[in-house]
Short mmCIF file of C-alpha atoms and ligand atoms in Angstrom, two decimals:
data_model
loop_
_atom_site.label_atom_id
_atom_site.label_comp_id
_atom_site.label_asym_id
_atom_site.label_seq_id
_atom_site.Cartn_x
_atom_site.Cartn_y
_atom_site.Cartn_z
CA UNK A 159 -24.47 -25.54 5.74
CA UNK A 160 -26.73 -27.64 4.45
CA UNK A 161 -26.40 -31.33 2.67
CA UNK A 162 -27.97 -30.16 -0.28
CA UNK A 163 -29.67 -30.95 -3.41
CA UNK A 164 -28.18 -30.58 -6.76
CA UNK A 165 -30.11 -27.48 -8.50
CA UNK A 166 -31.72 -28.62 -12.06
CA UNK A 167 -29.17 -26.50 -14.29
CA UNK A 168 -31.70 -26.20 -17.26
CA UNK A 169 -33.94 -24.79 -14.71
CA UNK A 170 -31.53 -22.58 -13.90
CA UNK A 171 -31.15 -20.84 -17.16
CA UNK A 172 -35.41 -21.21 -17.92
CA UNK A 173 -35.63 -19.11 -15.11
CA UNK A 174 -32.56 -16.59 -15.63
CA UNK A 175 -34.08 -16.53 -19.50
CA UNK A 176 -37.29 -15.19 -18.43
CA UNK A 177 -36.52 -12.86 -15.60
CA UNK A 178 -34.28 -11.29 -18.53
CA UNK A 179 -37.27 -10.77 -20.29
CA UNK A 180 -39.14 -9.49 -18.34
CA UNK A 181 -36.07 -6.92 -16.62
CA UNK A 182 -35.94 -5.30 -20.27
CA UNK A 183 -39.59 -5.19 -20.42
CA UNK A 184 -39.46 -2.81 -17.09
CA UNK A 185 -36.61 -0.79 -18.02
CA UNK A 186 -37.25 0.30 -21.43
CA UNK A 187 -36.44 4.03 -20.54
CA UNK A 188 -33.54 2.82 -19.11
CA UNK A 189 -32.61 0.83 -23.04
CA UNK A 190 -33.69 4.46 -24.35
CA UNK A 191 -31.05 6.12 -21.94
CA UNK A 192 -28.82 3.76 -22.73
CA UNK A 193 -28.84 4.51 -26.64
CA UNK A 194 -28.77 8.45 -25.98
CA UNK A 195 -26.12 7.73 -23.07
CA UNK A 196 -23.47 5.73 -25.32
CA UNK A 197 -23.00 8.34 -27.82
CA UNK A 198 -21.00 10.62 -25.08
CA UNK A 199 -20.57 8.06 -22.68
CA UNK A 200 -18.25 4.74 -23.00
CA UNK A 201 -20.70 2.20 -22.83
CA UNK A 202 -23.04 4.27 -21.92
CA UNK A 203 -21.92 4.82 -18.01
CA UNK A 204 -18.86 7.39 -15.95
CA UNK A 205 -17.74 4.07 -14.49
CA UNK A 206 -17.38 0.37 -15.89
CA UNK A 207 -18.43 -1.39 -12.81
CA UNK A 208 -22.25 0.85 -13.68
CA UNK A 209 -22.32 -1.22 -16.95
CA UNK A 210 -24.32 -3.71 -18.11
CA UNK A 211 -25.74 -5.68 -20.94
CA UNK A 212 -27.97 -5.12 -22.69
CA UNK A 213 -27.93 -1.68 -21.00
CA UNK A 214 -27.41 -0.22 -17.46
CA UNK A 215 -30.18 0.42 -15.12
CA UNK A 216 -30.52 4.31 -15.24
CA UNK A 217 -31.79 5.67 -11.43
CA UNK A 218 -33.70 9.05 -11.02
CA UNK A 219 -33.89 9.10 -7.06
CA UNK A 220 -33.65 8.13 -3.53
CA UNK A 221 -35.53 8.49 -0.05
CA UNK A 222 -34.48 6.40 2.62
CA UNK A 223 -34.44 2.84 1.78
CA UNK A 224 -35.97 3.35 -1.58
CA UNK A 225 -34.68 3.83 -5.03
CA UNK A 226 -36.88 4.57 -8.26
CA UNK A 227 -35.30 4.10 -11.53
CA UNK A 228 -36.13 6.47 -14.93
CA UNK A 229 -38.96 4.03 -15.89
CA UNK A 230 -40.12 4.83 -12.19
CA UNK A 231 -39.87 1.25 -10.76
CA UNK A 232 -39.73 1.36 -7.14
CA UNK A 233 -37.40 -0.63 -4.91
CA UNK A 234 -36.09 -1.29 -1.70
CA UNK A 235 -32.13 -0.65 -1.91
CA UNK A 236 -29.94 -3.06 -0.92
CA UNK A 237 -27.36 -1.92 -3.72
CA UNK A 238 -26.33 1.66 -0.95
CA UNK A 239 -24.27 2.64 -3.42
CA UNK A 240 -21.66 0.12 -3.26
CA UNK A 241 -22.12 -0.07 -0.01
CA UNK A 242 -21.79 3.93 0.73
CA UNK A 243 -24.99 4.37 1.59
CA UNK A 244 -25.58 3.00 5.26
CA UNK A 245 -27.27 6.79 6.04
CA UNK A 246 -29.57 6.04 3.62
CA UNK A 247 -30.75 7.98 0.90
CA UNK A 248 -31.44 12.08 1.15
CA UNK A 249 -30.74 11.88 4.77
CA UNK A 250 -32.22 14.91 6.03
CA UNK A 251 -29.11 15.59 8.93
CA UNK A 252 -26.66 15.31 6.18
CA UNK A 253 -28.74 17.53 3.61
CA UNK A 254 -29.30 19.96 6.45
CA UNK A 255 -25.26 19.73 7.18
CA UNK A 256 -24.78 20.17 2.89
CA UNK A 257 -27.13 23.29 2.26
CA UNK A 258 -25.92 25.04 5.27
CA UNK A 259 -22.02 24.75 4.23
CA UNK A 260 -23.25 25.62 0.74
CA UNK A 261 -24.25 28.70 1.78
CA UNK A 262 -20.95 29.24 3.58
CA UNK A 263 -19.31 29.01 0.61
CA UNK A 264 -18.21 24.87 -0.32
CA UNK A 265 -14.50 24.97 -1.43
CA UNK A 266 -11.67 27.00 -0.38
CA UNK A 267 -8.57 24.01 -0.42
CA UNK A 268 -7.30 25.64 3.57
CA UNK A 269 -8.35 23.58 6.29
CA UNK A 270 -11.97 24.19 7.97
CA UNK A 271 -12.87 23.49 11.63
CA UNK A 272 -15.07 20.59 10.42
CA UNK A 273 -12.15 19.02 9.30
CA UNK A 274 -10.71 18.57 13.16
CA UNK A 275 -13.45 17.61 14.35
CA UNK A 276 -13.88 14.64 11.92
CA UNK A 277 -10.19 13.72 12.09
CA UNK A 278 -10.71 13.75 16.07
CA UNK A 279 -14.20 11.41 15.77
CA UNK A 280 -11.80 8.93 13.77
CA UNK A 281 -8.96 8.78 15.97
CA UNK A 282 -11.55 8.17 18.83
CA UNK A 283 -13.29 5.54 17.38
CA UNK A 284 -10.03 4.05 15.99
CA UNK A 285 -7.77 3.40 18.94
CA UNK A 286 -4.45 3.36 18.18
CA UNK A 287 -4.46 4.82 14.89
CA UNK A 288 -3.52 8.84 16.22
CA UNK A 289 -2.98 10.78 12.84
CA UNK A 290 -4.81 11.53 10.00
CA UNK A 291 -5.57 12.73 6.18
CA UNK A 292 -8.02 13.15 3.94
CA UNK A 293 -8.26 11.81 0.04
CA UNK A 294 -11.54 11.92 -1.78
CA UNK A 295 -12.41 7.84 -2.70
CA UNK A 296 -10.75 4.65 -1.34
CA UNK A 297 -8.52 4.72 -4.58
CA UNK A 298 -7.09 7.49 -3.32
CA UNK A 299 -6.84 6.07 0.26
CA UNK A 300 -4.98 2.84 -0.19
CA UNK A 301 -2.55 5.04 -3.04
CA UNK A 302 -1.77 7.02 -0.39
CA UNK A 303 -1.65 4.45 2.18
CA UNK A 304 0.95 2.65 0.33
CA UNK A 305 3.45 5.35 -0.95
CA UNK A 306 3.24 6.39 2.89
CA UNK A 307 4.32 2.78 4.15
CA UNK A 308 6.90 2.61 1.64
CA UNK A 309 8.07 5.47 2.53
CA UNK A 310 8.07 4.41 5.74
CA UNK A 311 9.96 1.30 5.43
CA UNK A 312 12.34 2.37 2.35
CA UNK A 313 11.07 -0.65 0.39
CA UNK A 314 8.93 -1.09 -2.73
CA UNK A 315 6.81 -4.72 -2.71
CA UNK A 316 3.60 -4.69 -1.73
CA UNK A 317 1.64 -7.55 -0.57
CA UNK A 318 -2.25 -8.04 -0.74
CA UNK A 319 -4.42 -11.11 -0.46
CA UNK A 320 -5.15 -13.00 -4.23
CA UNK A 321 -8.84 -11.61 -5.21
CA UNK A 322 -9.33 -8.48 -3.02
CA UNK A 323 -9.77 -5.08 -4.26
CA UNK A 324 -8.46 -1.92 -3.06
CA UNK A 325 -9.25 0.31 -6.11
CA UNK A 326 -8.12 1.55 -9.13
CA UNK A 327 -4.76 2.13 -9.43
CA UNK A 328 -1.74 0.37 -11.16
CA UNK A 329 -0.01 -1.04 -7.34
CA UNK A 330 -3.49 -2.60 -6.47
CA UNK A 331 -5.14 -3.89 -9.61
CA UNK A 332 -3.23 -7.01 -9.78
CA UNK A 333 -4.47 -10.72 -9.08
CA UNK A 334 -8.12 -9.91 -8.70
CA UNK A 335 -11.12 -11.87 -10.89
CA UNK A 336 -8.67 -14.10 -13.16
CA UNK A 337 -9.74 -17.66 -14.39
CA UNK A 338 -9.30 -20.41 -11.62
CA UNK A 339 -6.66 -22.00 -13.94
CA UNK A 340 -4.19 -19.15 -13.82
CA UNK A 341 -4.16 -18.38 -9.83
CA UNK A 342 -1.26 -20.50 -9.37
CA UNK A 343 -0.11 -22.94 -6.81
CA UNK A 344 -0.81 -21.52 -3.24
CA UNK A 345 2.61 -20.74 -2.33
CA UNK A 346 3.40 -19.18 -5.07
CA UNK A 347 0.24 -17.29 -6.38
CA UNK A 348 0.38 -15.21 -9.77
CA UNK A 349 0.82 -11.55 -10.03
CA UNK A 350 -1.59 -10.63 -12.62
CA UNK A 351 -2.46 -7.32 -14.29
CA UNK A 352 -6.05 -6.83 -13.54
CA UNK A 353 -7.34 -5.25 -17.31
CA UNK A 354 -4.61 -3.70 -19.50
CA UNK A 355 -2.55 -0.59 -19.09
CA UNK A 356 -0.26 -1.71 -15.85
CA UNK A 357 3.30 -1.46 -16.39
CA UNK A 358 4.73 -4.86 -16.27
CA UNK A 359 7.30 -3.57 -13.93
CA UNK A 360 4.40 -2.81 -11.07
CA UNK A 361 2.66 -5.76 -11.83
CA UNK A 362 5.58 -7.68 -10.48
CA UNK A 363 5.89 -5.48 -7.67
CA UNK A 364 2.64 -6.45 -6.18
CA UNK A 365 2.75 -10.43 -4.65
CA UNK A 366 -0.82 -12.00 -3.74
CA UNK A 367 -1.02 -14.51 -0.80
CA UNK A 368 -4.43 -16.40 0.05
CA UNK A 369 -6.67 -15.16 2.71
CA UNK A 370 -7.11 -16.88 6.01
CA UNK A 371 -3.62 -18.68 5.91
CA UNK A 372 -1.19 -16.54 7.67
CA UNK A 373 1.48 -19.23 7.20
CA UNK A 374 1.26 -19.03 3.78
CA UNK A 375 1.56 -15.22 3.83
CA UNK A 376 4.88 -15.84 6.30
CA UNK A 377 6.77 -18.67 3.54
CA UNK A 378 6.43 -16.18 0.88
CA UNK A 379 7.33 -12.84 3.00
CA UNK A 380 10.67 -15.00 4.03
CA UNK A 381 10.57 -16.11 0.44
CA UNK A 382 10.82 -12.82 -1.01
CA UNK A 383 13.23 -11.45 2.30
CA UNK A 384 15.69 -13.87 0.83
CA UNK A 385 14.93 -12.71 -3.06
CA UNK A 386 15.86 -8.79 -1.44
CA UNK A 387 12.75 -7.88 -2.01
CA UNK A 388 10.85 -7.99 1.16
CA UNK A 389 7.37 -6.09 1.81
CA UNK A 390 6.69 -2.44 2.61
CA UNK A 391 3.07 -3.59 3.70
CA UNK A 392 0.36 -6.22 3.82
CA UNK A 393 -2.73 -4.37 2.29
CA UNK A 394 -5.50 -6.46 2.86
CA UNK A 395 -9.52 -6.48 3.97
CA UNK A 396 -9.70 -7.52 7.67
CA UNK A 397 -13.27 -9.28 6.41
CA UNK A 398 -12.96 -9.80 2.64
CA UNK A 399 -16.11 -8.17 0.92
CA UNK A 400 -15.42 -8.89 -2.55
CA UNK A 401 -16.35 -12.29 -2.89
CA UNK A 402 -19.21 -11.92 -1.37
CA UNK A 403 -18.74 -11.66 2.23
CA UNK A 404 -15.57 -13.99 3.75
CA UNK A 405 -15.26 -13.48 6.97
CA UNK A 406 -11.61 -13.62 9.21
CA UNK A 407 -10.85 -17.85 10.60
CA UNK A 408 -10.37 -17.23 14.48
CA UNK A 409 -6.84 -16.01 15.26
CA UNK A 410 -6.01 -15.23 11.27
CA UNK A 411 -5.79 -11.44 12.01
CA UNK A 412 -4.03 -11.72 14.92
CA UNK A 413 -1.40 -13.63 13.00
CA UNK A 414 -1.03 -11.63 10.32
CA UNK A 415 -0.42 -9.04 12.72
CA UNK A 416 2.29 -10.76 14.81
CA UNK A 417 3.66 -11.68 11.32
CA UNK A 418 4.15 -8.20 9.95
CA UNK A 419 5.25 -6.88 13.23
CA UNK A 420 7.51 -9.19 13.36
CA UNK A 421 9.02 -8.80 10.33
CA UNK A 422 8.42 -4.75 10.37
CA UNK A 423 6.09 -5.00 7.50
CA UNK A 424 2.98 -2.23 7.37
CA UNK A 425 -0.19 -3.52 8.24
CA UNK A 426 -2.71 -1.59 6.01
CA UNK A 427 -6.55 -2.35 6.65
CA UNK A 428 -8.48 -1.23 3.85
CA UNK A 429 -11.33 -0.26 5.36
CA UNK A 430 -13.13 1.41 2.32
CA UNK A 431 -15.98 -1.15 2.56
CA UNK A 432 -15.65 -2.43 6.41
CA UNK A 433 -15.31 1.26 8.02
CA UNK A 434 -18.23 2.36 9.49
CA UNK A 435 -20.16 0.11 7.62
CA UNK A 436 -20.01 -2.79 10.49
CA UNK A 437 -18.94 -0.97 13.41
CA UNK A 438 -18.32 2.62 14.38
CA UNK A 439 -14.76 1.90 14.81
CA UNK A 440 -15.25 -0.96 11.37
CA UNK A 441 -13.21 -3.93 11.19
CA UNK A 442 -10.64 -2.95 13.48
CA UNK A 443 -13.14 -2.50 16.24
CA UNK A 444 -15.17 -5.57 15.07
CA UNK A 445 -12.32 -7.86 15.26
CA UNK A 446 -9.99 -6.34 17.50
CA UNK A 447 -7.01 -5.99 15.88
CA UNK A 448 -5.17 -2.96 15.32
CA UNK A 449 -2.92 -2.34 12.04
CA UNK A 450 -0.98 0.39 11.71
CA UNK A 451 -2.90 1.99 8.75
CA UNK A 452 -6.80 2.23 7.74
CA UNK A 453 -8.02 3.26 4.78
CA UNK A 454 -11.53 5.08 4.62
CA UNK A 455 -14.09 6.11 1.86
CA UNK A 456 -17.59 5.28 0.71
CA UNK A 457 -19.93 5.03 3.84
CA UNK A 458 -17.52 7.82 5.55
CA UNK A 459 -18.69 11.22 3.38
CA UNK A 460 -22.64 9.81 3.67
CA UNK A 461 -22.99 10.24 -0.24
CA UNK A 462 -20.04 12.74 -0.43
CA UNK A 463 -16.83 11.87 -1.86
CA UNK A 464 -14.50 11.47 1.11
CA UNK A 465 -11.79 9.37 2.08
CA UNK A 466 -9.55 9.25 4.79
CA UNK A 467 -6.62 7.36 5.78
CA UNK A 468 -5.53 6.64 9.52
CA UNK A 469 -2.35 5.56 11.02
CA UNK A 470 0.00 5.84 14.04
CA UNK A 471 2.23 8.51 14.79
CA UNK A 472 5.78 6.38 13.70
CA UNK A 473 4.09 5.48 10.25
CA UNK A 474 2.63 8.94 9.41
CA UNK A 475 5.72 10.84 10.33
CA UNK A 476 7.33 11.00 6.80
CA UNK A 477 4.08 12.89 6.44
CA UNK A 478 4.70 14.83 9.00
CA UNK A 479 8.04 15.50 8.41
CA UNK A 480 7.36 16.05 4.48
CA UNK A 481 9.43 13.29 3.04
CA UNK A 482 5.86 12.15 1.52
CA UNK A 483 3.95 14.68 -0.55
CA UNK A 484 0.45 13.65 0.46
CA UNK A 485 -1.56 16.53 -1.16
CA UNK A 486 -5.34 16.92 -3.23
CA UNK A 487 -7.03 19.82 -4.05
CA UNK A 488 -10.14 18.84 -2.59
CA UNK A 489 -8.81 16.64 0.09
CA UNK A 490 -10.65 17.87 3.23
CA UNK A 491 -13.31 19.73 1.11
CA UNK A 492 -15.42 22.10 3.14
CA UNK A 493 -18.79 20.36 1.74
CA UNK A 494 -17.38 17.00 1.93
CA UNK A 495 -16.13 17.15 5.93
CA UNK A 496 -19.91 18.76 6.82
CA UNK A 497 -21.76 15.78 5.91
CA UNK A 498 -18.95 13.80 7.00
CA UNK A 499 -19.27 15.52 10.87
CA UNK A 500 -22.99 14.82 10.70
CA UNK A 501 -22.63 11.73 9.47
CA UNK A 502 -20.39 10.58 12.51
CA UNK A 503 -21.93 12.56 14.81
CA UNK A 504 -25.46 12.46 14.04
CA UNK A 505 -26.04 9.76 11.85
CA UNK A 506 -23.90 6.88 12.80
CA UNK A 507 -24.60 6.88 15.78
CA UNK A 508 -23.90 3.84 18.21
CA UNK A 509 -27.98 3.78 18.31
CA UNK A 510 -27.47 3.13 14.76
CA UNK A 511 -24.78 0.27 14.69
CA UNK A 512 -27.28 -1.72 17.27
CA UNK A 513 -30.20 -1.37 14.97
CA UNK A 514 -28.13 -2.50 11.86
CA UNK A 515 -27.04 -5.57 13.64
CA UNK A 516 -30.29 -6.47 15.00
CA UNK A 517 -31.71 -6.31 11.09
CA UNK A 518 -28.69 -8.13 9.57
CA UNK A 519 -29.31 -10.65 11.82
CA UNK A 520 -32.93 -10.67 10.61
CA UNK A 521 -32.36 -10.73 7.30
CA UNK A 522 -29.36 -13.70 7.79
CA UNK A 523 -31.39 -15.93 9.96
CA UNK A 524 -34.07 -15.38 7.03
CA UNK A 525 -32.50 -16.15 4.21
CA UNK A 526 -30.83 -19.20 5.97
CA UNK A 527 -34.11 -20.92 6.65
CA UNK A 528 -35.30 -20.48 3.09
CA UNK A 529 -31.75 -22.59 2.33
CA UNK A 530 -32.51 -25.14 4.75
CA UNK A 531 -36.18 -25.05 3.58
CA UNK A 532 -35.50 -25.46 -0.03
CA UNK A 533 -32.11 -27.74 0.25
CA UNK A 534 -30.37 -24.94 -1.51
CA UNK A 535 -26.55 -25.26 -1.99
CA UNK A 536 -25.43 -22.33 0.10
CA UNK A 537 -25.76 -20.55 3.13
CA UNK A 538 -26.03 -16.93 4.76
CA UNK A 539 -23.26 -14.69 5.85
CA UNK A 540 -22.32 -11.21 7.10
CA UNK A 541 -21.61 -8.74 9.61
CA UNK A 542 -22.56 -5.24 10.56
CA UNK A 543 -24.48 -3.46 7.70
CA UNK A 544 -23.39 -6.03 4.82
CA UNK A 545 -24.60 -9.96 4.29
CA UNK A 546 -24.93 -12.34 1.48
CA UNK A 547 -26.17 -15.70 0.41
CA UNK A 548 -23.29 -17.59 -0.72
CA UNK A 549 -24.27 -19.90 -3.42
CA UNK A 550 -21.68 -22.76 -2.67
CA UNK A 551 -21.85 -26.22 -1.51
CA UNK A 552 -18.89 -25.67 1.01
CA UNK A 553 -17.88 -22.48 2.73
CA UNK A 554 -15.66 -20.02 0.52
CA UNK A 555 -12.35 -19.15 2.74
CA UNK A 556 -9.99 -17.44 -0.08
CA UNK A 557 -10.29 -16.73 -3.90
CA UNK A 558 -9.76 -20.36 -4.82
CA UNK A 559 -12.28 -22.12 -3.08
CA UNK A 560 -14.37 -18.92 -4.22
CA UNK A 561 -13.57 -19.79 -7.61
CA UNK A 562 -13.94 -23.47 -7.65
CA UNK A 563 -17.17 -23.71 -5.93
CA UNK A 564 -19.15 -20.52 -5.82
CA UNK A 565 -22.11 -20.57 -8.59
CA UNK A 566 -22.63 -17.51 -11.07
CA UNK A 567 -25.30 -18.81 -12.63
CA UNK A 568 -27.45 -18.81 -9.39
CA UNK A 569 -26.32 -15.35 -8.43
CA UNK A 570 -27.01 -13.97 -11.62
CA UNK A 571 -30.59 -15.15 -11.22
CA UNK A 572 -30.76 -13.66 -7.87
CA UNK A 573 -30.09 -10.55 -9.30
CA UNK A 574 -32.48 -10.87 -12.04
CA UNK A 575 -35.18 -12.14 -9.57
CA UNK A 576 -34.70 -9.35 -7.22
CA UNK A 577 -34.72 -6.54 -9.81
CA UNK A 578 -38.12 -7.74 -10.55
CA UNK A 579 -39.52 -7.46 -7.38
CA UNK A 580 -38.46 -4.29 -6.09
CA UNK A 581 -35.43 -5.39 -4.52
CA UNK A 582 -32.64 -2.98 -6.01
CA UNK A 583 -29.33 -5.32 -5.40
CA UNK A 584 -25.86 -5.07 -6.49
CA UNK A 585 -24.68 -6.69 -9.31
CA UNK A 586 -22.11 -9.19 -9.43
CA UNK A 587 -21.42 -12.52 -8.22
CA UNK A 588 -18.83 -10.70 -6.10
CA UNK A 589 -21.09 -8.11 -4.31
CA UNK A 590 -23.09 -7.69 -1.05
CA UNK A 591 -26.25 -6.04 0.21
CA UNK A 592 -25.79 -3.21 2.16
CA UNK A 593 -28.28 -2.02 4.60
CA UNK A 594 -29.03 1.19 5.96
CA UNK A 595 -30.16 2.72 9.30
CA UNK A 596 -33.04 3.58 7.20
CA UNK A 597 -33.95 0.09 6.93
CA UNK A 598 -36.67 -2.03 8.64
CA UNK A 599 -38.33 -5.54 9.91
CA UNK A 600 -40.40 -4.80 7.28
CA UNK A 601 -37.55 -4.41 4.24
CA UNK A 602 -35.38 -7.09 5.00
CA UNK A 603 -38.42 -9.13 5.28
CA UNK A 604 -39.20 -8.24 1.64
CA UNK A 605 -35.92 -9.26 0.19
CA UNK A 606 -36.33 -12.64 2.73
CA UNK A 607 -39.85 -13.33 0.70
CA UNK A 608 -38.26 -12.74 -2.58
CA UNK A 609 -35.49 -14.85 -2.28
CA UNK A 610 -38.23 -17.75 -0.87
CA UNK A 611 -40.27 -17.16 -3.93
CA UNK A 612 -37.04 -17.47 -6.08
CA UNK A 613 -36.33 -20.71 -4.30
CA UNK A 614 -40.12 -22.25 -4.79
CA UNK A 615 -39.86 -21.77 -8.00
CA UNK A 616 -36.05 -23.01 -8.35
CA UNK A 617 -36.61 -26.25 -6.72
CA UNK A 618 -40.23 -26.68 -7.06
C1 LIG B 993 -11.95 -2.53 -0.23
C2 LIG B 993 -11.96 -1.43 -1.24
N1 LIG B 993 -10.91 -0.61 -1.31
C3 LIG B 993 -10.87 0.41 -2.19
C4 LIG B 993 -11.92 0.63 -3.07
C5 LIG B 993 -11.86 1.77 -4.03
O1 LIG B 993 -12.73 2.76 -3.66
P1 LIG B 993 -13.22 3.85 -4.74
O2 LIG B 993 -14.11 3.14 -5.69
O3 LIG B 993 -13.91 4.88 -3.90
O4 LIG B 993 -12.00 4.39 -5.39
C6 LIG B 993 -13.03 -0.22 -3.03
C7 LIG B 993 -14.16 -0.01 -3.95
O5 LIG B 993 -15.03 -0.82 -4.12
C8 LIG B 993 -13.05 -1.29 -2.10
O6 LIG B 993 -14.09 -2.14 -2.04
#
């Protein structure tokens, strides 16, 4: 952290005015797309986190570390897919793995051999967590998840940390992205319907508490013990990666952990962004604390759609015995659990994990000299595959401090900047790069210089 200068707002939006400019100026076939794209398409995308104004930016392909959009602008991709992407793009072990199941034949809904084997991969590199299934996206995963620990515990709250997301339906789209006024006070944070559609009833079923203060989470499970109402599980990131990255305060985990043992609460990590993506065992390996439940997806199927959800042998048992119906026509999909096996077995590799740490490192140690250089408000931070630059004069713990300090402005002309220079970055305040074994000295060095040119011209 640095004691840093205050960044000349008008300069700010000078700059963010003509990177705009000149973004639309690059992507007009993406503005055509757009136009054709919106007639059939709501807004003009399958997904509302792929929209944008004044129009989406509309990829043709990917090799590696590169991306080219439809205007066929070239750029180094730090996006990966939402962070899926850690193979890289076209990876030729998982295309060899895909056209030789396709000729096998690529859906059948019975079980394959390929199936076992990745189920026995996870349970290796996830110690503790015995059992598995399969779903086909993190959604699907921490749904799952939590019908399975309420099952399990013949309750119905369910507890997650104010801000995080775990996907896209009704139990888990509550308190996340809402105005800094309405968060509430700290002990007693707001359940909040995250867009419209949620039953009132399940919003109030779903309590936030703030990340990095287990006794905070403890007052309000004893809270709601005494209201009758006490937890089926704690869903939560072990390394929140949703606001930008925000990483665990030492001996926070293992807390929360003693907590909901304790007080025979579920411990769900959602993994969906963490797993495999900064260790071959994720968070749970990186940090050394075992839940009782993981939840898998994106980086697990290496561009497939795969999810998977891990747990140990007491908690999956009403699966086992049938008292949960956990069931998907393509869950363990032939096509989906070959690139899956060579993913884990050929791909990510522990070869792999060292040379994504060794570049994240890079890339971090980069970006935080061009802060120190430049006086920037901010600093570096990440782990494994994923990293960001944190706009913020003081270090974001939770969604509050998040909210109060972190600036959009500057991250929206990050974005802008980047796009511009062949750096193909997620959008969002709220996102992370992701990098890929496919990565090298050479790209993270290019998003280093861009950020340093970004800061030149910021602060002069
Ligand atoms: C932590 C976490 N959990 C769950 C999900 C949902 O995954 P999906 O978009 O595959 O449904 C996401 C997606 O971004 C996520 O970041």
């Amino acid at each position: 952290m640095t004691t840093a200068t205050q960044i000349d707002r008008s300069r700010i939006a000078e700059l963010t005015e003509r990177e705009e400019a000149a973004l639309n100026e690059r992507t007009k076939k993406s503005g055509e797309m757009y136009e054709r794209a919106k007639g059939v398409l709501s807004g003009g995308v399958g997904s509302s986190y792929q929209a944008r104004a004044p129009w989406p930016i509309y990829l043709s392909n990917g090799e590696g570390a590169v991306v080219w959009d439809v205007d066929g602008n070239e750029m180094l991709d730090f996006h990966n897919g939402f962070g899926s992407m850690v193979q890289g793009h076209a990876n030729p072990a998982i295309g060899r793995a895909v056209a030789e199941r396709y000729e096998k034949g690529t859906h059948f809904a019975a079980p394959t051999e390929d199936g076992i084997v990745v189920a026995e991969e996870l349970a290796r590199r996830w110690q503790g967590l015995p059992r598995w299934r399969y779903t086909n996206s993190g959604s699907e995963s921490t749904m799952d998840a939590i019908r399975i620990a309420r099952a399990s515990t013949g309750r119905d709250t369910v507890m997650k940390i104010f801000g995080s997301y775990h996907g896209h339906h009704d139990t888990v789209m509550i308190s996340i992205g809402v105005e800094y006024d309405a968060i509430g006070d700290r002990d007693n944070l707001a359940s909040l319907a995250y867009g419209a559609g949620i039953p009132q009833a399940t919003v109030d079923m779903t309590i936030a508490v703030p990340f990095n203060d287990a006794p905070a989470m403890e007052r309000r499970i004893e809270r709601l013990t005494e209201e009758g109402r006490k937890p089926a599980c704690v869903i939560m990131e072990a390394a929140m990666m949703n606001l930008g990255v925000v990483l665990p305060q030492p001996g926070y985990l293992e807390a929360v952990r003693e907590i909901t043992r304790r007080h025979g609460i579920v411990l769900i990590f959602d993994e969906v962004k963490t797993g495999l993506a900064i260790a071959a065992g994720g968070a749970t390996e990186r940090f050394g604390v075992t839940p009782d439940m993981v939840t898998l997806a994106k980086a697990l199927g290496g561009g497939v759609p795969t999810g998977a959800i891990g747990a140990t042998e007491e908690v999956m048992e009403v699966v086992e015995n049938g008292s949960v119906v956990q069931v998907g026509t393509y869950n363990g999909n032939p096509l989906g659990m070959a690139a899956t096996r060579a993913n884990l077995l050929e791909v990510l590799t522990p070869d792999a994990y060292t040379h994504l740490d060794r570049l994240n490192d890079r890339i971090l140690a980069g970006c935080q000299t061009v802060i120190e250089k430049h006086n920037l408000p901010g600093y570096s931070v990440g782990v494994g595959s994923k990293g960001c630059v944190t706009f913020s004069p003081v270090e974001i713990v939770d969604y509050e401090t998040f909210k109060a300090n972190q600036d959009a402005d500057m991250a929206e002309l990050a974005w802008l900047f980047n796009m511009n220079r062949g750096i193909f970055m997620t959008p969002g305040r709220e996102e992370e790069w992701t990098l890929s074994v496919t990565h090298d000295d050479a790209s993270v060095d290019a998003y280093v210089q861009v950020f340093d040119a970004m800061a030149d011209e910021l602060m002069g």
